[in-house]
Amino acid sequence: EISADDPEALLIFSGGETRGQTGPVNEGASYFRVADALNLWSEAGLASNDVRARTTTEEFATDSFENLLFSICRFREVTGRYPEKITVVSFTFKRARFEAMHAAALRWPGDRFRYAGVDPPPGTGFDLPEAAEGERLNAARPFEGDPYGCHTPVLRRKRAERNPFFRTPP
C-alpha cells in the first residue's frame, strides 16, 4: 500500500539465505513469492499502480542492519542513484533499532526515514511481549555498542550462523 501511494517508489524485499535447514532459499525472494501467491498486488487496488513491476529483491542480508544497508545498495543497482527517502516495514518492536541505531549508523537523515510497524493479527500465536523482550536483549543491546555489527563476537557469530551457504554480497 505504501508503494502504491508513491508511483516513483521501488519496493525491495530484503533477506539472504539465513536458514540452512530450508536450503539455499533467500528471504527476499521468498517474500516476493508469498506476495504473488497471496495476490497481494491486487489487494486494495494495488494492481492498477503496477507495484509488482516496481518490486525487486535484496538477497544477501543476514541481519536488520544489513537489510537496510544492502537495500540502499540494491536501490542504487536498480535505479542508478541512491534513494531520496526510505520507508522500512517490519514489526513494531523493531522501530527503535531501525530509527535510532541503523539509520543513524548510516547517517541517514531522520526527515527522510519512515518506519511502518506491522504486527501479526491476534490469534496467530505471535507473542508480542516476548518478541519485544528478545529484541531488547538479543538485537538492540548488541548493536548499541557495535552499530555496524562487525566488531562484537555475538554479532559476528550471528552473521556467520545466518550465512550457512557462505554467500558474499557484491
Coordinates of N, CA and C in Angstrom, one line a residue:
E1 N 0.8 -1.2 0.0 CA 0.0 0.0 0.0 C 0.9 1.3 0.0
I2 N 1.9 1.3 0.8 CA 2.8 2.4 0.8 C 3.4 2.6 -0.6
S3 N 3.9 1.6 -1.2 CA 4.4 1.7 -2.6 C 3.4 2.1 -3.6
A4 N 2.2 1.7 -3.4 CA 1.1 2.1 -4.3 C 0.8 3.6 -4.3
D5 N 1.0 4.1 -3.1 CA 0.8 5.6 -2.9 C 1.8 6.4 -3.5
D6 N 3.0 5.9 -3.9 CA 4.1 6.6 -4.5 C 4.5 5.9 -5.8
P7 N 4.1 6.4 -6.9 CA 4.4 5.8 -8.2 C 5.9 5.8 -8.5
E8 N 6.7 6.5 -7.8 CA 8.1 6.5 -8.0 C 8.8 5.5 -7.1
A9 N 8.1 4.9 -6.2 CA 8.7 4.0 -5.2 C 9.2 2.7 -5.8
L10 N 10.3 2.2 -5.2 CA 10.8 0.9 -5.5 C 10.7 0.1 -4.3
L11 N 9.9 -1.0 -4.4 CA 9.7 -1.9 -3.2 C 10.8 -3.0 -3.3
I12 N 11.5 -3.1 -2.1 CA 12.6 -4.1 -2.1 C 12.3 -5.0 -0.9
F13 N 12.2 -6.3 -1.2 CA 12.1 -7.4 -0.2 C 13.5 -7.8 0.1
S14 N 13.9 -7.7 1.4 CA 15.3 -8.0 1.7 C 15.5 -9.2 2.6
G15 N 16.5 -9.9 2.4 CA 16.9 -11.0 3.2 C 17.6 -12.1 2.5
G16 N 18.7 -12.6 3.1 CA 19.5 -13.6 2.5 C 19.1 -15.1 2.8
E17 N 20.0 -16.0 2.5 CA 19.8 -17.4 2.7 C 20.2 -17.7 4.1
T18 N 19.4 -17.4 5.1 CA 19.7 -17.4 6.5 C 19.5 -18.7 7.3
R19 N 18.8 -19.7 6.7 CA 18.4 -20.9 7.4 C 18.9 -22.1 6.6
G20 N 19.9 -22.8 7.1 CA 20.5 -24.0 6.5 C 19.5 -25.0 6.2
Q21 N 18.5 -25.2 7.2 CA 17.6 -26.3 7.1 C 16.6 -26.1 5.9
T22 N 16.4 -24.8 5.5 CA 15.5 -24.6 4.4 C 16.2 -24.7 3.0
G23 N 17.5 -24.9 3.0 CA 18.2 -24.9 1.8 C 18.6 -23.6 1.3
P24 N 19.2 -23.5 0.1 CA 19.6 -22.2 -0.4 C 18.5 -21.4 -1.0
V25 N 17.6 -21.0 -0.1 CA 16.4 -20.2 -0.4 C 16.5 -18.9 0.4
N26 N 16.5 -17.7 -0.3 CA 16.7 -16.5 0.4 C 15.3 -15.9 0.8
E27 N 15.4 -15.1 1.8 CA 14.2 -14.5 2.4 C 13.6 -13.5 1.5
G28 N 14.4 -12.6 0.8 CA 13.9 -11.6 -0.1 C 13.0 -12.2 -1.2
A29 N 13.5 -13.2 -1.9 CA 12.7 -13.8 -2.9 C 11.5 -14.6 -2.4
S30 N 11.6 -15.1 -1.2 CA 10.5 -15.8 -0.5 C 9.4 -14.8 -0.3
Y31 N 9.7 -13.6 0.2 CA 8.6 -12.6 0.5 C 7.9 -12.3 -0.8
F32 N 8.7 -12.1 -1.9 CA 8.1 -11.8 -3.2 C 7.2 -12.9 -3.6
R33 N 7.6 -14.2 -3.5 CA 6.8 -15.3 -3.9 C 5.5 -15.4 -3.0
V34 N 5.6 -15.0 -1.7 CA 4.4 -15.0 -0.9 C 3.4 -13.9 -1.4
A35 N 3.9 -12.8 -1.7 CA 3.1 -11.7 -2.2 C 2.4 -12.2 -3.5
D36 N 3.1 -12.9 -4.4 CA 2.5 -13.4 -5.6 C 1.4 -14.5 -5.2
A37 N 1.8 -15.4 -4.4 CA 0.9 -16.5 -4.0 C -0.4 -16.0 -3.4
L38 N -0.3 -14.9 -2.6 CA -1.5 -14.3 -1.9 C -2.1 -13.3 -2.8
N39 N -1.6 -13.0 -3.9 CA -2.1 -12.0 -4.8 C -2.2 -10.6 -4.1
L40 N -1.2 -10.3 -3.3 CA -1.2 -9.0 -2.6 C -1.2 -7.8 -3.5
W41 N -0.7 -8.0 -4.8 CA -0.6 -6.9 -5.7 C -2.0 -6.4 -6.0
S42 N -3.0 -7.2 -6.0 CA -4.4 -6.8 -6.4 C -5.2 -6.4 -5.2
E43 N -4.7 -6.7 -4.0 CA -5.4 -6.2 -2.8 C -5.4 -4.7 -2.7
A44 N -6.5 -4.1 -2.3 CA -6.6 -2.7 -2.2 C -6.3 -1.9 -3.4
G45 N -6.5 -2.5 -4.6 CA -6.3 -1.8 -5.8 C -4.9 -1.6 -6.2
L46 N -4.0 -2.4 -5.7 CA -2.5 -2.2 -6.0 C -2.2 -2.6 -7.4
A47 N -2.9 -3.4 -8.1 CA -2.6 -3.8 -9.5 C -2.6 -2.6 -10.4
S48 N -3.5 -1.7 -10.2 CA -3.6 -0.5 -11.1 C -2.3 0.4 -10.9
N49 N -1.6 0.2 -9.8 CA -0.4 1.1 -9.6 C 0.8 0.4 -10.0
D50 N 0.7 -0.9 -10.5 CA 1.8 -1.6 -11.1 C 3.0 -1.8 -10.0
V51 N 2.6 -2.0 -8.8 CA 3.6 -2.2 -7.7 C 4.5 -3.4 -8.0
R52 N 4.0 -4.5 -8.5 CA 4.8 -5.7 -8.8 C 5.9 -5.4 -9.7
A53 N 5.7 -4.5 -10.7 CA 6.7 -4.2 -11.7 C 7.8 -3.3 -11.1
R54 N 7.5 -2.7 -10.0 CA 8.4 -1.8 -9.3 C 9.0 -2.5 -8.0
T55 N 9.0 -3.8 -8.0 CA 9.5 -4.6 -6.9 C 10.7 -5.4 -7.3
T56 N 11.6 -5.5 -6.4 CA 12.8 -6.3 -6.6 C 13.2 -6.9 -5.2
T57 N 14.3 -7.7 -5.2 CA 14.7 -8.3 -4.0 C 16.2 -8.0 -3.7
E58 N 16.5 -8.0 -2.5 CA 17.9 -8.0 -2.0 C 18.1 -9.3 -1.3
E59 N 19.2 -10.0 -1.7 CA 19.3 -11.4 -1.3 C 20.5 -11.8 -0.5
F60 N 21.1 -10.9 0.2 CA 22.3 -11.2 0.9 C 22.3 -10.8 2.4
A61 N 21.3 -10.0 2.9 CA 21.3 -9.5 4.3 C 21.1 -10.7 5.3
T62 N 21.9 -10.6 6.3 CA 21.8 -11.6 7.4 C 21.3 -11.0 8.7
D63 N 21.1 -9.7 8.8 CA 20.5 -9.1 10.0 C 19.9 -7.7 9.6
S64 N 19.3 -7.1 10.5 CA 18.5 -5.9 10.2 C 19.4 -4.7 9.7
F65 N 20.5 -4.6 10.2 CA 21.4 -3.5 9.7 C 21.7 -3.8 8.2
E66 N 22.1 -5.0 7.9 CA 22.3 -5.4 6.5 C 21.1 -5.2 5.7
N67 N 19.9 -5.5 6.2 CA 18.7 -5.3 5.4 C 18.6 -3.9 5.0
L68 N 18.9 -3.0 5.8 CA 18.8 -1.5 5.5 C 19.9 -1.2 4.5
L69 N 21.2 -1.5 4.9 CA 22.3 -1.1 4.1 C 22.3 -1.7 2.7
F70 N 22.0 -3.0 2.6 CA 22.1 -3.7 1.4 C 20.9 -3.3 0.5
S71 N 19.7 -2.9 1.1 CA 18.6 -2.4 0.3 C 18.9 -1.1 -0.3
I72 N 19.7 -0.2 0.4 CA 20.1 1.0 -0.2 C 21.0 0.7 -1.4
C73 N 21.9 -0.2 -1.2 CA 22.8 -0.6 -2.3 C 22.0 -1.2 -3.5
R74 N 21.1 -2.0 -3.2 CA 20.2 -2.6 -4.2 C 19.5 -1.6 -5.0
F75 N 18.9 -0.6 -4.3 CA 18.2 0.5 -4.9 C 19.1 1.2 -5.9
R76 N 20.4 1.4 -5.6 CA 21.3 2.1 -6.5 C 21.6 1.2 -7.7
E77 N 21.7 -0.2 -7.5 CA 21.9 -1.1 -8.6 C 20.8 -1.0 -9.6
V78 N 19.6 -0.9 -9.1 CA 18.4 -0.9 -10.0 C 18.2 0.4 -10.6
T79 N 18.3 1.5 -9.9 CA 18.0 2.8 -10.4 C 19.1 3.7 -10.9
G80 N 20.3 3.3 -10.5 CA 21.5 4.1 -10.8 C 21.7 5.3 -9.9
R81 N 20.9 5.4 -8.9 CA 21.1 6.5 -7.9 C 20.7 6.0 -6.5
Y82 N 21.0 6.8 -5.5 CA 20.6 6.5 -4.2 C 19.2 7.0 -3.9
P83 N 18.5 6.3 -3.0 CA 17.1 6.8 -2.7 C 17.0 8.2 -2.1
E84 N 16.0 8.9 -2.3 CA 15.7 10.2 -1.7 C 15.2 10.0 -0.3
K85 N 14.3 9.0 -0.1 CA 13.7 8.7 1.2 C 13.6 7.1 1.3
I86 N 13.5 6.7 2.5 CA 13.4 5.3 2.8 C 12.2 5.0 3.8
T87 N 11.4 4.0 3.5 CA 10.4 3.5 4.4 C 10.7 2.1 4.7
V88 N 10.9 1.7 5.9 CA 11.1 0.4 6.3 C 9.8 -0.2 6.9
V89 N 9.4 -1.4 6.5 CA 8.2 -2.0 7.0 C 8.7 -3.3 7.7
S90 N 8.4 -3.3 9.0 CA 8.8 -4.5 9.8 C 7.9 -4.5 11.1
F91 N 8.2 -5.4 12.0 CA 7.5 -5.5 13.3 C 7.6 -4.2 14.0
T92 N 6.6 -3.8 14.8 CA 6.6 -2.6 15.5 C 7.7 -2.5 16.5
F93 N 8.0 -3.7 17.2 CA 9.0 -3.7 18.2 C 10.4 -3.4 17.7
K94 N 10.6 -3.4 16.4 CA 12.0 -3.1 15.9 C 12.2 -1.7 15.5
R95 N 11.2 -0.9 15.7 CA 11.2 0.6 15.3 C 12.4 1.3 15.9
A96 N 12.6 1.2 17.2 CA 13.7 2.0 17.8 C 15.1 1.6 17.2
R97 N 15.3 0.3 17.0 CA 16.5 -0.2 16.5 C 16.8 0.4 15.1
F98 N 15.8 0.4 14.2 CA 16.0 0.9 12.9 C 16.1 2.4 12.9
E99 N 15.3 3.1 13.6 CA 15.4 4.6 13.6 C 16.6 5.1 14.4
A100 N 16.8 4.7 15.6 CA 17.8 5.2 16.5 C 19.2 4.6 16.3
M101 N 19.3 3.4 15.7 CA 20.6 2.7 15.6 C 21.0 2.6 14.1
H102 N 20.2 1.8 13.3 CA 20.6 1.5 12.0 C 20.7 2.7 11.0
A103 N 19.6 3.5 11.0 CA 19.5 4.7 10.1 C 20.6 5.7 10.6
A104 N 20.7 5.8 11.9 CA 21.7 6.7 12.5 C 23.1 6.3 12.1
A105 N 23.4 5.0 12.2 CA 24.7 4.5 11.9 C 25.1 4.8 10.5
L106 N 24.1 4.8 9.6 CA 24.3 5.1 8.2 C 24.3 6.6 7.9
R107 N 24.0 7.3 8.9 CA 23.9 8.8 8.8 C 22.8 9.2 7.9
W108 N 21.7 8.4 7.9 CA 20.6 8.7 7.0 C 19.7 9.7 7.7
P109 N 19.4 10.8 7.0 CA 18.6 11.9 7.6 C 17.3 11.5 8.2
G110 N 17.0 11.8 9.4 CA 15.7 11.4 10.0 C 14.5 11.9 9.3
D111 N 14.6 13.0 8.6 CA 13.4 13.6 7.9 C 13.2 12.8 6.6
R112 N 14.1 11.9 6.2 CA 13.9 11.2 5.0 C 13.8 9.7 5.3
F113 N 13.5 9.4 6.6 CA 13.3 8.0 7.0 C 12.0 7.8 7.7
R114 N 11.3 6.8 7.3 CA 10.0 6.5 7.8 C 10.0 5.0 8.2
Y115 N 9.3 4.7 9.3 CA 9.2 3.3 9.8 C 7.7 3.0 9.9
A116 N 7.3 1.9 9.2 CA 5.9 1.5 9.3 C 5.9 0.1 10.1
G117 N 5.4 0.2 11.3 CA 5.3 -1.1 12.1 C 4.1 -1.8 11.8
V118 N 4.3 -3.2 11.7 CA 3.1 -4.1 11.4 C 3.4 -5.3 12.3
D119 N 2.3 -5.8 12.9 CA 2.4 -7.0 13.7 C 1.4 -8.0 13.3
P120 N 1.6 -9.3 13.5 CA 0.6 -10.3 13.1 C -0.7 -10.1 13.9
P121 N -1.8 -10.4 13.3 CA -3.1 -10.2 14.0 C -3.2 -11.1 15.2
P122 N -4.0 -10.7 16.1 CA -4.3 -11.6 17.3 C -4.8 -12.9 16.8
G123 N -4.5 -13.9 17.6 CA -5.0 -15.3 17.2 C -4.0 -16.0 16.4
T124 N -2.9 -15.4 16.1 CA -1.8 -16.1 15.3 C -0.9 -16.9 16.1
G125 N -0.9 -16.6 17.5 CA 0.1 -17.2 18.4 C 1.3 -16.4 18.5
F126 N 1.5 -15.3 17.8 CA 2.6 -14.5 17.9 C 2.6 -13.8 19.3
D127 N 3.7 -13.9 20.1 CA 3.8 -13.4 21.4 C 4.6 -12.1 21.3
L128 N 3.9 -10.9 21.2 CA 4.5 -9.6 21.0 C 5.4 -9.2 22.2
P129 N 4.9 -9.4 23.5 CA 5.8 -9.0 24.6 C 7.1 -9.9 24.6
E130 N 7.0 -11.1 24.3 CA 8.2 -12.0 24.3 C 9.1 -11.6 23.2
A131 N 8.5 -11.3 22.0 CA 9.4 -10.8 20.9 C 10.0 -9.5 21.2
A132 N 9.3 -8.6 21.9 CA 9.9 -7.3 22.3 C 11.0 -7.5 23.2
E133 N 10.9 -8.4 24.2 CA 12.0 -8.6 25.1 C 13.2 -9.3 24.5
G134 N 12.9 -10.2 23.6 CA 14.0 -10.8 22.8 C 14.7 -9.7 21.9
E135 N 14.0 -8.8 21.4 CA 14.5 -7.7 20.6 C 15.5 -6.9 21.5
R136 N 15.0 -6.5 22.6 CA 15.8 -5.7 23.5 C 17.1 -6.4 23.9
L137 N 17.0 -7.6 24.3 CA 18.2 -8.3 24.8 C 19.1 -8.8 23.7
N138 N 18.6 -9.4 22.7 CA 19.4 -10.1 21.7 C 19.7 -9.3 20.4
A139 N 19.0 -8.2 20.2 CA 19.2 -7.5 18.9 C 19.7 -6.1 19.2
A140 N 18.8 -5.3 19.9 CA 19.1 -3.9 20.2 C 20.4 -3.7 21.0
R141 N 20.4 -4.4 22.1 CA 21.6 -4.3 23.0 C 22.9 -4.5 22.3
P142 N 23.1 -5.6 21.6 CA 24.4 -5.8 20.9 C 24.8 -4.7 19.9
F143 N 23.7 -4.1 19.2 CA 24.0 -3.1 18.3 C 24.3 -1.7 18.9
E144 N 23.9 -1.6 20.2 CA 24.2 -0.3 20.9 C 25.7 -0.1 20.9
G145 N 26.5 -1.1 21.2 CA 28.0 -1.0 21.3 C 28.7 -1.2 20.0
D146 N 28.0 -1.7 19.0 CA 28.6 -2.1 17.7 C 27.6 -1.7 16.6
P147 N 27.5 -0.4 16.2 CA 26.4 0.0 15.3 C 26.4 -0.6 14.0
Y148 N 27.6 -1.1 13.5 CA 27.7 -1.8 12.2 C 27.7 -3.3 12.3
G149 N 27.7 -3.8 13.5 CA 27.6 -5.3 13.7 C 28.8 -6.0 13.2
C150 N 30.0 -5.4 13.3 CA 31.2 -6.0 12.7 C 32.2 -6.4 13.8
H151 N 32.1 -5.9 15.0 CA 33.2 -6.0 15.9 C 32.9 -6.9 17.1
T152 N 31.7 -6.9 17.6 CA 31.4 -7.8 18.8 C 31.3 -9.2 18.4
P153 N 31.8 -10.1 19.2 CA 31.7 -11.5 18.9 C 30.3 -12.0 18.7
V154 N 29.3 -11.5 19.5 CA 28.0 -12.0 19.4 C 27.3 -11.7 18.0
L155 N 27.6 -10.4 17.5 CA 27.0 -10.1 16.2 C 27.8 -10.7 15.1
R156 N 29.1 -10.9 15.2 CA 29.8 -11.6 14.1 C 29.4 -13.0 14.1
R157 N 29.2 -13.6 15.2 CA 28.7 -15.0 15.2 C 27.3 -15.2 14.6
K158 N 26.4 -14.2 15.0 CA 25.1 -14.3 14.4 C 25.1 -14.2 12.9
R159 N 25.9 -13.3 12.4 CA 26.0 -13.2 10.9 C 26.6 -14.4 10.3
A160 N 27.6 -15.0 10.9 CA 28.2 -16.2 10.4 C 27.1 -17.4 10.4
E161 N 26.4 -17.5 11.5 CA 25.4 -18.6 11.6 C 24.3 -18.3 10.6
R162 N 24.0 -17.1 10.3 CA 22.9 -16.8 9.3 C 23.4 -16.8 7.9
N163 N 24.6 -17.3 7.6 CA 25.1 -17.4 6.3 C 25.6 -18.8 6.0
P164 N 24.7 -19.8 6.2 CA 25.2 -21.2 6.0 C 25.7 -21.6 4.7
F165 N 25.4 -20.8 3.7 CA 25.8 -21.1 2.3 C 26.9 -20.2 1.8
F166 N 27.5 -19.5 2.8 CA 28.7 -18.6 2.5 C 28.5 -17.7 1.4
R167 N 27.4 -17.0 1.3 CA 27.1 -16.0 0.3 C 27.9 -14.7 0.6
T168 N 28.3 -14.0 -0.4 CA 29.0 -12.8 -0.3 C 28.3 -11.8 -1.1
P169 N 27.9 -10.6 -0.5 CA 27.2 -9.6 -1.3 C 28.2 -9.0 -2.4
P170 N 27.6 -8.5 -3.5 CA 28.5 -7.9 -4.5 C 29.1 -6.6 -4.0

